[in-house]
Each structure stands twice: as C-alpha cells, then as structure tokens.
Coordinates of C-alpha atoms (C1' of nucleotides) in Angstrom, one line a residue:
Chain A
M1 CA 3.4 8.8 43.4
S2 CA 1.3 8.3 40.2
K3 CA -1.8 8.1 42.1
V4 CA -1.5 11.6 43.6
I5 CA -4.9 13.7 43.1
T6 CA -5.4 17.4 42.7
P7 CA -5.7 19.3 46.0
K8 CA -9.0 20.4 46.0
E9 CA -8.3 23.9 47.2
Q10 CA -6.3 23.9 44.2
D11 CA -9.2 22.9 41.3
Y12 CA -11.9 21.6 42.9
S13 CA -13.4 19.6 39.3
Q14 CA -10.3 18.1 39.1
W15 CA -9.9 16.9 42.2
Y16 CA -13.3 15.5 41.8
N17 CA -12.3 13.8 38.5
D18 CA -8.9 12.4 39.8
L19 CA -10.8 11.2 42.9
V20 CA -13.3 9.2 40.6
I21 CA -10.7 7.5 38.4
K22 CA -7.7 6.9 40.8
A23 CA -10.0 5.3 43.5
G24 CA -11.3 3.0 40.7
L25 CA -14.9 4.3 41.2
A26 CA -15.2 4.7 37.3
D27 CA -13.5 5.4 34.0
Y28 CA -14.3 6.8 30.9
S29 CA -15.7 5.1 28.1
A30 CA -15.2 4.7 24.5
V31 CA -19.1 6.2 24.1
R32 CA -18.8 9.9 24.4
G33 CA -20.9 10.9 27.7
C34 CA -20.7 7.4 29.0
M35 CA -18.5 5.9 31.7
V36 CA -17.5 2.5 33.1
I37 CA -18.6 1.9 36.5
K38 CA -15.7 -0.1 37.9
P39 CA -16.2 -3.2 40.3
Y40 CA -15.2 -1.0 43.6
G41 CA -17.8 1.8 42.2
Y42 CA -20.4 -0.5 41.7
A43 CA -19.9 -2.2 44.8
I44 CA -21.0 1.0 46.3
W45 CA -23.8 1.4 44.3
E46 CA -25.2 -2.2 45.1
K47 CA -25.0 -1.4 48.8
M48 CA -27.1 1.6 48.0
Q49 CA -29.4 -0.3 45.9
S50 CA -29.9 -2.9 48.6
V51 CA -30.6 -0.5 51.2
L52 CA -32.7 1.4 49.4
D53 CA -34.5 -1.5 48.0
G54 CA -35.3 -2.8 51.4
M55 CA -36.8 1.0 52.6
F56 CA -39.4 0.6 49.2
K57 CA -40.2 -3.1 49.9
A58 CA -41.0 -2.4 53.6
T59 CA -43.3 0.3 52.6
G60 CA -45.2 -1.9 50.2
H61 CA -43.5 -1.3 47.0
S62 CA -42.8 -4.2 44.5
N63 CA -39.8 -4.1 41.7
A64 CA -41.1 -4.6 38.0
Y65 CA -39.4 -4.5 34.8
F66 CA -40.5 -2.1 32.0
P67 CA -39.0 -1.5 28.5
L68 CA -35.9 0.4 27.6
L69 CA -37.7 1.4 24.3
I70 CA -40.9 3.8 24.2
P71 CA -42.9 4.5 21.0
K72 CA -42.5 8.2 20.0
S73 CA -46.0 9.0 20.2
F74 CA -46.7 7.9 23.8
F75 CA -44.1 10.8 24.8
A76 CA -46.4 13.2 22.7
K77 CA -49.5 12.4 25.0
E78 CA -48.5 14.8 28.0
A79 CA -47.3 18.1 26.4
S80 CA -45.4 19.5 29.4
H81 CA -43.4 16.4 29.7
V82 CA -42.6 16.3 25.8
E83 CA -41.3 19.6 26.3
G84 CA -39.2 18.8 29.2
F85 CA -37.3 15.4 27.6
A86 CA -37.8 16.2 23.8
K87 CA -34.2 18.1 23.6
E88 CA -32.5 15.2 25.0
C89 CA -33.7 12.2 23.8
A90 CA -31.5 9.4 22.0
V91 CA -34.0 7.8 18.8
V92 CA -33.9 4.6 17.5
T93 CA -35.1 4.8 13.9
H94 CA -33.5 1.6 12.1
Y95 CA -33.3 -2.1 13.1
R96 CA -30.9 -3.7 10.7
L97 CA -27.3 -3.1 9.7
K98 CA -25.6 -4.1 6.4
N99 CA -22.4 -4.7 4.6
S100 CA -21.3 -1.9 1.9
P101 CA -18.0 -1.3 0.5
D102 CA -17.7 1.5 3.1
G103 CA -18.1 -1.2 5.5
I104 CA -21.1 -1.6 7.9
I105 CA -24.0 1.0 7.1
V106 CA -27.5 1.3 8.3
D107 CA -29.9 -0.3 6.0
E108 CA -32.3 2.2 4.7
T109 CA -34.5 -0.5 3.8
A110 CA -35.1 -1.3 7.4
K111 CA -36.5 1.9 8.7
L112 CA -38.9 1.5 11.8
D113 CA -42.5 2.9 11.2
E114 CA -42.5 4.7 14.4
E115 CA -39.1 5.5 15.9
L116 CA -38.6 4.5 19.4
I117 CA -37.3 6.6 22.4
I118 CA -34.6 5.4 24.3
R119 CA -36.2 6.2 27.9
P120 CA -35.3 9.6 29.8
T121 CA -37.4 8.1 32.3
S122 CA -40.5 5.6 32.2
E123 CA -43.8 7.4 32.9
T124 CA -45.3 7.3 29.7
I125 CA -44.5 3.1 28.9
I126 CA -45.8 3.1 32.4
W127 CA -48.8 4.9 32.4
N128 CA -49.9 3.1 29.2
T129 CA -49.4 -0.4 30.9
Y130 CA -51.2 0.8 34.3
K131 CA -54.5 1.7 31.8
S132 CA -54.7 -2.0 31.4
W133 CA -53.7 -3.0 35.0
I134 CA -56.3 -0.5 36.7
Q135 CA -60.1 -1.2 36.8
S136 CA -61.1 -0.6 40.1
Y137 CA -60.4 1.1 43.3
R138 CA -59.7 -2.2 44.5
D139 CA -56.4 -2.1 42.1
L140 CA -55.2 0.7 43.8
P141 CA -53.0 1.6 45.3
L142 CA -50.4 0.6 42.5
L143 CA -47.1 0.8 44.0
I144 CA -44.2 0.0 41.8
N145 CA -40.5 0.6 41.5
Q146 CA -37.9 -0.1 38.7
W147 CA -34.2 -0.4 38.8
A148 CA -32.9 0.7 35.1
N149 CA -30.8 2.8 33.2
V150 CA -31.9 5.8 31.2
V151 CA -30.4 8.2 28.6
R152 CA -30.4 11.6 28.7
W153 CA -28.5 13.1 25.8
E154 CA -26.4 16.0 27.8
M155 CA -24.2 18.6 26.5
R156 CA -21.8 18.6 29.0
T157 CA -20.9 15.5 31.2
R158 CA -19.5 14.6 34.4
L159 CA -18.5 11.5 36.1
F160 CA -21.4 10.2 38.2
L161 CA -22.8 13.9 38.1
R162 CA -24.2 13.9 34.8
T163 CA -23.7 11.3 32.1
A164 CA -25.5 10.4 29.2
E165 CA -26.6 6.9 30.4
F166 CA -27.1 6.7 34.2
L167 CA -28.3 3.9 36.6
W168 CA -31.4 4.8 38.9
Q169 CA -34.8 3.4 40.2
E170 CA -37.7 5.1 39.3
G171 CA -41.0 4.6 41.3
H172 CA -44.6 4.8 39.8
T173 CA -47.6 4.8 41.7
A174 CA -51.2 5.0 41.1
H175 CA -54.0 6.4 43.8
A176 CA -57.4 6.7 44.2
T177 CA -56.7 10.3 45.9
R178 CA -55.2 13.3 45.8
E179 CA -54.4 13.1 49.2
E180 CA -53.1 9.7 49.4
A181 CA -50.6 10.4 46.4
V182 CA -49.5 13.5 48.1
E183 CA -48.6 11.4 51.1
E184 CA -47.0 8.9 49.2
T185 CA -44.6 11.7 47.4
E186 CA -43.7 12.8 50.8
K187 CA -43.5 9.4 52.4
M188 CA -40.6 8.5 49.5
L189 CA -38.9 11.8 50.0
G190 CA -38.6 10.9 53.9
I191 CA -37.3 7.7 52.9
Y192 CA -34.6 9.4 50.3
A193 CA -33.5 11.8 53.1
E194 CA -33.4 9.4 55.7
F195 CA -31.0 7.2 53.4
A196 CA -29.0 10.2 52.9
E197 CA -28.6 11.0 56.3
K198 CA -28.3 7.6 58.0
W199 CA -26.4 5.5 55.2
M200 CA -24.6 8.4 53.2
S201 CA -23.9 10.4 56.3
M202 CA -25.2 13.2 54.2
P203 CA -27.5 16.0 55.6
V204 CA -30.1 17.2 53.5
I205 CA -33.1 19.5 53.2
K206 CA -36.1 18.3 52.2
G207 CA -38.2 21.2 50.1
T208 CA -40.3 21.8 47.2
K209 CA -39.2 22.9 43.7
T210 CA -40.4 26.4 42.0
E211 CA -42.3 25.7 38.9
S212 CA -39.3 26.6 36.7
E213 CA -37.5 24.0 38.1
R214 CA -40.2 21.5 38.5
F215 CA -40.2 17.8 36.9
A216 CA -42.0 18.2 33.4
G217 CA -45.4 17.0 33.7
A218 CA -45.7 17.1 37.5
L219 CA -47.8 19.4 39.8
E220 CA -45.4 19.3 42.4
T221 CA -41.5 18.6 42.9
Y222 CA -40.1 17.6 46.3
C223 CA -36.6 17.4 46.3
I224 CA -33.7 16.8 48.7
E225 CA -30.4 19.0 48.3
A226 CA -27.3 18.6 49.9
M227 CA -24.3 20.9 50.2
M228 CA -21.1 19.8 48.6
Q229 CA -17.7 20.6 50.1
D230 CA -17.0 23.7 47.9
C231 CA -20.7 25.0 49.1
K232 CA -22.5 23.9 45.8
A233 CA -26.1 22.5 46.3
L234 CA -26.5 19.0 44.9
Q235 CA -30.0 18.0 44.0
A236 CA -29.9 14.1 45.6
G237 CA -33.4 12.7 44.8
T238 CA -36.8 14.0 43.4
S239 CA -40.0 13.1 44.3
H240 CA -43.2 14.0 42.2
F241 CA -46.7 14.5 42.8
L242 CA -48.2 14.1 39.4
G243 CA -51.6 15.0 39.9
Q244 CA -53.9 13.6 37.1
N245 CA -51.6 14.7 34.4
F246 CA -50.7 11.1 33.1
A247 CA -53.9 9.8 34.1
K248 CA -55.6 12.3 31.6
A249 CA -53.0 11.4 28.7
F250 CA -53.0 7.5 29.0
D251 CA -56.5 7.8 29.9
V252 CA -56.8 5.9 33.2
T253 CA -59.5 5.5 35.2
F254 CA -60.8 3.5 38.3
L255 CA -64.5 2.7 39.3
N256 CA -64.9 4.2 42.9
K257 CA -67.2 2.3 45.2
E258 CA -70.1 4.1 44.1
N259 CA -69.3 2.6 40.5
K260 CA -68.4 5.7 39.1
P261 CA -65.3 6.2 36.9
E262 CA -62.7 8.5 38.4
L263 CA -58.8 9.5 36.9
V264 CA -56.1 8.2 38.7
W265 CA -53.7 10.0 40.8
A266 CA -49.8 9.5 40.2
T267 CA -46.6 10.2 41.7
S268 CA -43.0 9.2 40.6
W269 CA -39.9 9.4 42.1
G270 CA -36.0 8.7 41.8
V271 CA -32.5 8.4 42.9
S272 CA -29.4 7.9 40.6
T273 CA -25.8 6.8 40.5
R274 CA -25.4 10.5 41.1
L275 CA -25.6 9.5 44.8
M276 CA -22.0 8.5 44.2
G277 CA -21.1 11.9 43.3
A278 CA -22.7 13.4 46.3
L279 CA -20.8 10.9 48.3
V280 CA -17.5 11.9 46.7
M281 CA -18.1 15.3 47.3
T282 CA -19.3 15.0 50.8
H283 CA -16.8 13.4 52.4
A284 CA -13.6 12.8 50.5
D285 CA -10.5 14.8 51.3
N286 CA -6.8 15.6 49.5
E287 CA -5.9 11.9 50.3
G288 CA -8.7 10.0 48.9
L289 CA -12.2 8.7 49.1
V290 CA -13.9 8.8 52.6
L291 CA -16.6 6.2 53.0
P292 CA -19.2 6.1 55.6
P293 CA -19.2 2.7 57.4
L294 CA -22.6 1.6 56.2
L295 CA -21.7 1.9 52.5
A296 CA -18.2 0.8 52.5
P297 CA -17.5 -2.5 50.6
I298 CA -14.8 -3.0 53.1
Q299 CA -15.1 -1.8 56.5
V300 CA -11.6 -3.1 57.9
V301 CA -8.7 -3.4 55.7
I302 CA -5.9 -5.4 57.7
V303 CA -2.3 -4.8 56.7
P304 CA 0.3 -7.3 58.0
I305 CA 4.0 -6.0 58.4
F306 CA 6.5 -8.8 58.0
R307 CA 9.8 -9.6 56.9
D308 CA 9.6 -13.3 56.3
E309 CA 7.1 -16.0 55.9
E310 CA 7.7 -17.1 59.7
Q311 CA 6.7 -13.6 61.0
L312 CA 3.5 -13.8 58.6
K313 CA 2.6 -17.0 59.9
K314 CA 2.3 -15.8 63.4
I315 CA 0.7 -12.5 62.0
N316 CA -2.0 -15.0 60.4
E317 CA -2.9 -16.9 63.5
V318 CA -3.9 -13.6 65.5
V319 CA -5.4 -12.1 62.0
G320 CA -7.4 -15.1 61.8
N321 CA -9.2 -14.5 65.3
I322 CA -9.9 -11.0 64.5
R323 CA -11.3 -11.4 61.6
K324 CA -13.6 -14.1 63.1
G325 CA -14.6 -11.7 65.7
L326 CA -15.4 -9.1 63.1
T327 CA -17.4 -11.4 61.4
E328 CA -19.4 -12.1 63.8
Q329 CA -20.0 -8.6 64.8
G330 CA -21.3 -8.2 61.2
I331 CA -18.3 -6.4 59.7
S332 CA -16.4 -6.8 56.4
S333 CA -12.8 -7.0 56.6
K334 CA -9.9 -7.7 54.0
Y335 CA -6.6 -9.0 54.7
D336 CA -4.1 -8.1 52.3
T337 CA -1.1 -10.1 52.4
D338 CA 0.2 -9.4 49.0
D339 CA 4.0 -9.1 49.4
N340 CA 5.0 -7.4 46.3
R341 CA 3.5 -4.3 48.0
S342 CA 5.1 -2.5 50.8
P343 CA 3.1 -1.5 53.8
G344 CA 3.3 2.2 53.2
W345 CA 2.0 1.4 49.6
K346 CA -1.0 0.4 51.1
F347 CA -1.6 2.6 53.5
A348 CA -1.9 4.7 50.9
E349 CA -3.9 2.6 48.6
Y350 CA -6.4 2.1 51.2
E351 CA -6.7 5.6 52.4
L352 CA -7.6 6.8 48.5
K353 CA -10.1 4.0 48.5
G354 CA -11.9 5.4 51.9
I355 CA -11.9 2.3 53.8
P356 CA -13.1 3.7 56.9
L357 CA -10.7 1.7 59.3
R358 CA -7.5 0.1 58.9
I359 CA -5.4 -2.6 61.2
G360 CA -1.7 -2.5 61.2
I361 CA -0.3 -5.6 62.5
G362 CA 3.3 -6.2 62.9
P363 CA 5.8 -8.1 65.2
K364 CA 6.0 -5.1 67.7
D365 CA 2.1 -5.7 68.1
L366 CA 2.6 -9.4 68.7
E367 CA 4.8 -8.9 71.5
K368 CA 2.1 -6.0 73.0
G369 CA -1.0 -8.2 72.1
T370 CA -2.3 -5.0 70.5
V371 CA -2.8 -3.7 66.9
E372 CA -2.1 -0.3 65.5
L373 CA -5.7 1.3 64.5
Y374 CA -6.2 3.9 61.7
R375 CA -9.2 6.0 61.4
R376 CA -10.0 7.1 57.8
D377 CA -12.0 10.1 59.0
T378 CA -9.8 11.7 61.5
R379 CA -6.8 10.3 60.0
Q380 CA -5.7 9.4 63.8
K381 CA -3.9 6.4 64.8
Q382 CA -4.0 4.6 68.2
F383 CA -3.2 1.3 69.7
V384 CA -5.6 -1.0 70.8
P385 CA -5.5 -4.3 72.4
V386 CA -6.5 -7.4 70.3
D387 CA -8.8 -8.5 73.4
G388 CA -12.2 -7.3 72.6
L389 CA -10.9 -5.9 69.4
D390 CA -14.2 -6.6 67.7
R391 CA -16.6 -4.7 69.9
Y392 CA -14.2 -1.7 69.9
I393 CA -14.2 -1.7 66.2
K394 CA -18.1 -1.8 66.2
N395 CA -18.5 1.0 68.3
L396 CA -16.0 3.4 66.2
L397 CA -17.6 2.6 63.2
A398 CA -20.5 3.5 64.4
E399 CA -18.7 6.7 65.6
I400 CA -17.2 7.5 62.3
Q401 CA -20.7 7.3 60.8
E402 CA -22.0 9.9 63.2
N403 CA -18.6 12.3 62.7
L404 CA -19.0 12.3 58.8
F405 CA -22.5 13.7 59.1
K406 CA -21.6 16.0 62.0
K407 CA -18.6 17.3 59.8
A408 CA -20.7 17.5 56.8
L409 CA -23.7 18.9 58.8
D410 CA -20.9 21.9 60.3
L411 CA -19.9 22.6 56.9
R412 CA -23.4 23.2 55.7
E413 CA -24.6 25.5 58.6
T414 CA -21.4 27.6 58.6
N415 CA -22.1 28.1 55.1
T416 CA -25.8 28.9 55.4
V417 CA -26.7 32.7 55.7
K418 CA -30.0 34.5 55.8
V419 CA -29.4 37.6 53.7
D420 CA -32.1 40.9 53.1
N421 CA -30.6 42.6 50.4
Y422 CA -29.3 41.9 46.8
A423 CA -25.9 43.5 47.5
D424 CA -25.3 41.3 50.3
F425 CA -26.6 38.5 48.2
K426 CA -24.4 38.9 45.5
D427 CA -21.5 39.5 47.8
I428 CA -21.7 36.4 49.5
L429 CA -22.0 34.4 46.2
D430 CA -19.1 35.7 44.9
K431 CA -17.2 35.7 48.0
K432 CA -17.9 31.8 49.5
G433 CA -21.1 30.6 48.2
G434 CA -23.1 28.4 50.6
F435 CA -27.0 28.2 51.0
I436 CA -28.4 31.6 51.3
L437 CA -31.8 31.8 52.5
A438 CA -33.6 35.3 51.3
H439 CA -37.3 36.5 50.7
W440 CA -38.4 36.0 47.2
D441 CA -41.5 37.3 45.7
G442 CA -42.6 34.0 44.1
T443 CA -42.4 34.9 40.3
A444 CA -40.5 33.2 37.9
E445 CA -39.0 36.4 36.2
T446 CA -37.4 37.4 39.4
E447 CA -36.0 33.7 39.9
E448 CA -35.1 34.0 36.0
K449 CA -33.5 37.3 36.6
I450 CA -31.3 36.5 39.9
K451 CA -30.2 33.3 37.8
E452 CA -28.8 35.3 35.1
E453 CA -27.2 38.1 37.1
T454 CA -25.9 35.8 39.9
K455 CA -25.9 32.1 38.5
A456 CA -27.7 31.3 41.3
T457 CA -31.0 29.3 41.7
I458 CA -33.7 28.4 43.7
R459 CA -32.7 25.3 45.2
C460 CA -35.9 24.5 47.1
I461 CA -38.5 26.0 49.2
P462 CA -38.0 24.4 52.6
L463 CA -40.7 22.1 53.9
N464 CA -42.3 23.3 57.0
N465 CA -40.9 26.3 56.3
I466 CA -41.3 29.4 58.6
V467 CA -43.9 32.0 57.8
E468 CA -42.5 35.4 58.4
E469 CA -42.9 38.8 56.6
G470 CA -40.4 39.7 54.5
K471 CA -39.6 41.9 51.1
C472 CA -38.0 40.3 47.7
I473 CA -34.3 40.6 48.0
Y474 CA -34.9 41.5 44.1
S475 CA -38.1 43.2 43.5
G476 CA -38.8 44.3 46.9
K477 CA -42.3 43.1 46.9
P478 CA -43.7 41.5 49.8
S479 CA -42.8 37.5 50.8
K480 CA -44.0 35.5 53.4
Q481 CA -40.8 33.1 53.7
R482 CA -37.5 32.5 52.9
V483 CA -36.3 30.2 49.9
I484 CA -32.8 29.0 49.6
F485 CA -30.9 30.0 46.8
A486 CA -27.5 28.7 45.6
K487 CA -25.3 27.6 42.7
A488 CA -26.0 24.1 42.0
Y489 CA -24.4 21.2 40.0
Chain B
rC1 C1' -23.6 24.9 19.1
rG2 C1' -20.3 29.1 20.1
rG3 C1' -14.7 30.5 22.0
rG4 C1' -9.9 28.5 23.9
rA5 C1' -6.3 24.8 24.1
rU6 C1' -4.5 19.6 23.1
rG7 C1' -3.7 15.0 20.4
rU8 C1' 4.1 11.2 20.7
rA9 C1' 4.3 3.7 25.0
rG10 C1' -1.2 1.8 29.6
rC11 C1' -0.6 6.9 32.1
rG12 C1' 1.8 11.8 32.9
rC13 C1' 4.7 14.7 29.5
rA14 C1' 9.7 16.2 26.6
rG15 C1' 11.0 16.6 21.3
rC16 C1' 8.3 20.5 17.0
rC17 C1' 9.9 27.2 16.4
rA18 C1' 15.2 26.8 13.2
rG19 C1' 12.7 19.0 9.1
rG20 C1' 18.3 15.0 9.0
rU21 C1' 21.2 8.2 12.1
rU22 C1' 18.0 3.6 16.1
rA23 C1' 11.8 9.2 18.8
rG24 C1' 13.2 10.0 24.3
rC25 C1' 11.8 10.7 30.0
rG26 C1' 9.0 9.7 34.7
rC27 C1' 5.3 6.5 36.4
rA28 C1' 2.8 2.1 35.6
rC29 C1' 4.4 -3.1 33.5
rA30 C1' 7.5 -7.9 33.6
rC31 C1' 12.1 -10.7 35.7
rG32 C1' 16.0 -10.8 39.5
rC33 C1' 18.1 -9.1 44.1
rU34 C1' 17.0 -5.6 47.9
rU35 C1' 13.4 -3.7 51.5
rG36 C1' 9.3 -3.9 54.6
rG37 C1' 5.7 0.2 61.1
rG38 C1' 3.5 6.0 55.7
rG39 C1' 3.8 5.0 48.3
rU40 C1' 11.7 0.9 49.6
rG41 C1' 16.4 1.0 46.5
rC42 C1' 19.1 -1.0 42.5
rG43 C1' 19.6 -3.9 37.7
rU44 C1' 17.5 -5.9 33.2
rG45 C1' 13.3 -6.2 30.4
rA46 C1' 9.1 -5.6 26.9
rG47 C1' 6.4 -2.1 25.0
rG48 C1' 5.7 3.2 19.3
rU49 C1' 0.9 2.9 12.6
rC50 C1' 4.2 10.3 16.9
rG51 C1' -5.0 11.2 16.2
rC52 C1' -6.4 10.1 10.6
rG53 C1' -5.6 11.8 5.5
rA54 C1' -3.5 14.7 1.6
rG55 C1' 0.6 17.9 0.3
rU56 C1' 5.5 20.3 0.4
rU57 C1' 10.4 17.8 0.4
rC58 C1' 16.0 13.5 -1.2
rG59 C1' 13.9 13.3 3.7
rA60 C1' 8.3 15.0 7.9
rA61 C1' 6.6 13.8 15.2
rU62 C1' 8.6 18.8 13.2
rC63 C1' 6.2 22.8 7.5
rU64 C1' 1.2 23.7 4.7
rC65 C1' -4.3 22.2 4.1
rG66 C1' -8.5 19.4 5.6
rC67 C1' -10.7 16.0 8.5
rC68 C1' -11.4 13.6 13.6
rA69 C1' -11.2 13.4 18.6
rU70 C1' -10.7 14.9 23.8
rC71 C1' -10.5 18.6 27.5
rC72 C1' -11.7 23.8 29.6
rC73 C1' -14.9 28.1 29.2
rG74 C1' -20.2 29.5 28.0
rA75 C1' -25.8 28.4 26.5
rC76 C1' -29.1 23.2 28.1
rC77 C1' -29.6 19.9 32.4
rA78 C1' -31.0 14.4 37.6

RNA sequence: CGGGAUGUAGCGCAGCCAGGUUAGCGCACACGCUUGGGGUGCGUGAGGUCGCGAGUUCGAAUCUCGCCAUCCCGACCA
C-alpha cells in the first residue's frame, strides 16, 4: 500500500532510494548529505563488521583508534595526497560559540591557531604517529586497522553509495620491504574479494586502477569491482600500495639488521558502508530487499496464522520446538505473533526486509504436521514436514546463499563483452551497458577522451590478465591486454 | 557551482491560473467492532504558524518581490 516501491525497470535510482527508505535501512537526516543508519540497516552493517573484523584479526591485524581531527599542516606533507582530498575537506576553525542578539554565533576570539581537518582518511595522522612507534626492523610489520567515520564533502550524495559522512574501516600497515608491503596489499584485496563473494554473494573482479583512478598518494591501487543489476560498475573495496611516500613525508625510518636506516613501506585498505548499497543493488527486487543468509540479521521469520488465542497456543507449542531446533543449528529466527497485523501484511513486510526464509504455520499445518516454507530469493513456496525442519532449513539457507551468487554471476557474465572497435564500444554502452573488455593504449589522454565521449571509465586492469596483442579501440596504438570499461557509480 | 522543478498533517498529494465561511483527500496513527493461508472491511477520532519574510488588498495557501530548503539533470568523487 504505502510501502510500494518504484519498479526498477521504471526508474532504477528511485527504486534504490525507495528500497533503502522503506526497508528501514536508512533515513535522510537534518544534515545535508548525511544519513541516519536505522537499526535494521545498522544490524546488517554490524554483521559485515564482525565478519571482516574476524578476518583482519585472523591475518594478524589489531584494531586501534586515531583522532577524528587532523592538523591542517599534516595534509600538506604528501603533495598528491593533499591535492586529491583538498577539495572535499571539512575544516574546523573555531572552538567556541557565544550568545549574541542574533542568537548563538561563532566566537571570533576563539579562532584556532592551526585549523583542524575532519579526516577524509587517516594516512597523515597515522603516519605521524607511526614515526614514534617504529625504530627497528623488530617493530615491523606494524599491522593496524581502525573502524571509524570519515567526512568527504561531496557535491551530490546518495544513500550509502556516497554520503558526506560514512562509516568504514581503514587498515594501515608498515613493512620493512617493498615485497612484503605489496604482498600485504594483495592479501587484503583477497580478503575483500572473499568477503564479497562468500558472505555478500556478490561476485567481484580483482584488479588494479589506472593512474588517473588511483588513490591520492598511492603507487598502486588495487580494487574489487562488482556489477550492479543496472549493469553499472561499483567499486566495492580498495587496497593501496603506498610505497615509501608517507614514510618520506613523515620521516618514518627503521634500522635494519645491518644497523642502517631505511624508509618504511606502507599500505592502506578500506571498505565502507557503501557495501550496504552494493548489497541492495546486487540482489534486491521489486518486492524489496533480498539478503544473503549469512548477512541477514534474521534468517527465518515465523508467521502464525490463527483466529483465536486457543489456536495460537497450539501453534506456539510447535513453533517453540522449531525455534529450539533452529537455534541448535545456529540459525537466527523471529516469531511474529503480533495480532494487529494480518498474515498477508506480515508476508509483504518481511519480503520488503529481505528475510531469506519465512515459515507460515496455521491450523491446517498442525493437522498435517507441516509448515509452509517461502524462499525470498526464488519467491517459491513449499510444504515441509516439521520433523527434520531445522536441518532442512540449514541446507536451504546454504543453497540460497549459493543461488544468489550464481544469479549475480550470471548477470555479470551475460553483460560482459569483448569489443574491438570504438563504434561497437559506443553502441554497447548506449544500448545495454555492462562491462566491456577492450584494448587500451595505456595513456591517460585516451582514457580521458573515452570518458568525455562515452561516460565510461576504466574500472580496472584485471589481475592475472591474459596477455594478448591488440590495438587500442580509441587510438589504434598497440596494446598487450584488455581492460574493463564501464559506467560506474 | 550552472540548468530545471517542487515546498500545503508523519508520508504522498489536491486546492493556487480566475483571492472570499471552518483548507481537503489517500495512506499511516489512536480507539471499537470485524477479519486472519498474500498488505481485511466498517465506524469514530486526533493531527496544519499552507517553507520563511516583506508587500498588494477590506480579505492571501492563492497575486508580487526577496530569501531559504529539497529533489532531478550536469561538472566533482569511496
């Protein structure tokens, strides 16, 4: 009724906005460009956090926390880093308010000697700190992660995909050798890819960015790219090899085994609440959200169908046993006995929320010893005996997790094409979009021209790419490999 | 920051052009009955500085001017 969402075929952006709002993931806030993450959305983010955090810990990383506010001078120390972020920094200039006839105003006498930048990312404050933590090769590697909020003053924002403030994790590591730092960068990319594919059921392509898409201050930026249902690309995570740029800027050296000073090698890597947007745009449909079981705050919802207290009481008994079985299998469930809502209303509501499985149970089921089981991903119903239901559901949840991945992979594969001339390239972008594998001469000029003319950018140069001779689709110059072009979020 | 549009109840809108009783409607909300296997139906009720500020007028949601905010489309970006 009031909760209908715009069909995605009609207006994909509106569909996305409706879904995020109506499924209760987030809300617009009083602050321009900032959003409120609502409990249901935050519960999903917490699941993501907890899985990722476990993966970071398992690979030897520790969490720490660095300040939100960064002295302006720190930013100036790494030239390309400043340049990259300068345009979107929020700046704190004063530290006091006062009363005036016009109300509360900034107290001009309380001006900071040095302005503070609200972190858009923490490399500078962290490397300033690492200087005092690192003296010897014995202090390395230093493997730190932080969960934090950051602010980037964006011109145009979209819920989860691009907001002025967002939540993320940023890993910052220090190493004795270049090889070790590169290895770390690739290892973390691997963790992101594994998380995306296994937990989010979202297939990704691992690759490196071109110079123009590279992180400000990095020597190499690795990324995972996913295809959304509208065939546009979304960068879902990045991992940067920073070389010695920040070590130089902040004078971070260590004594090696030969007692000689050397500059430290650095990496940084992050994923953000943008993953929430990726999750929505990878699986959701016109009925609402579709959550992969491994990230669903509630995996099974149970809706009783009853006329009176007596019937409900009988249902309660059976449901009690079912839930006990589910808990033993490590499956989370919710039993909704609210009698102000009709079963039909609840069905629609839990579909909107993307809960993977729904059990419907009423008088007819009690007689037959069955329940009605509804799969959110395929929207199919089946009747299943109560006996052995928990094990059945456990398998089914795994199957759903797998099926979601396959569906998303199918979409990507049918919308990925090799193209060898610019006319076809433009034609495909106009008609259906998707990922285009094409030869590129390796120059920023060509990349820029193609972007201007078609809005498509080079999403990445896939890792382990096949070496093949070819000609750049734009300039005709020789090329040794294909790169992925797409329109992106 | 340019181009376009919109601000009326929590949300979605009508009313405005042709100013005139008490500003309506749908959803949501509260209460009662009803219903319950795909958003049940009926009744009752509560809820408004008509974005803000000036002006014109006997009288402004409606006309004029200014301001503010939001959304869409561009330029910029995880």
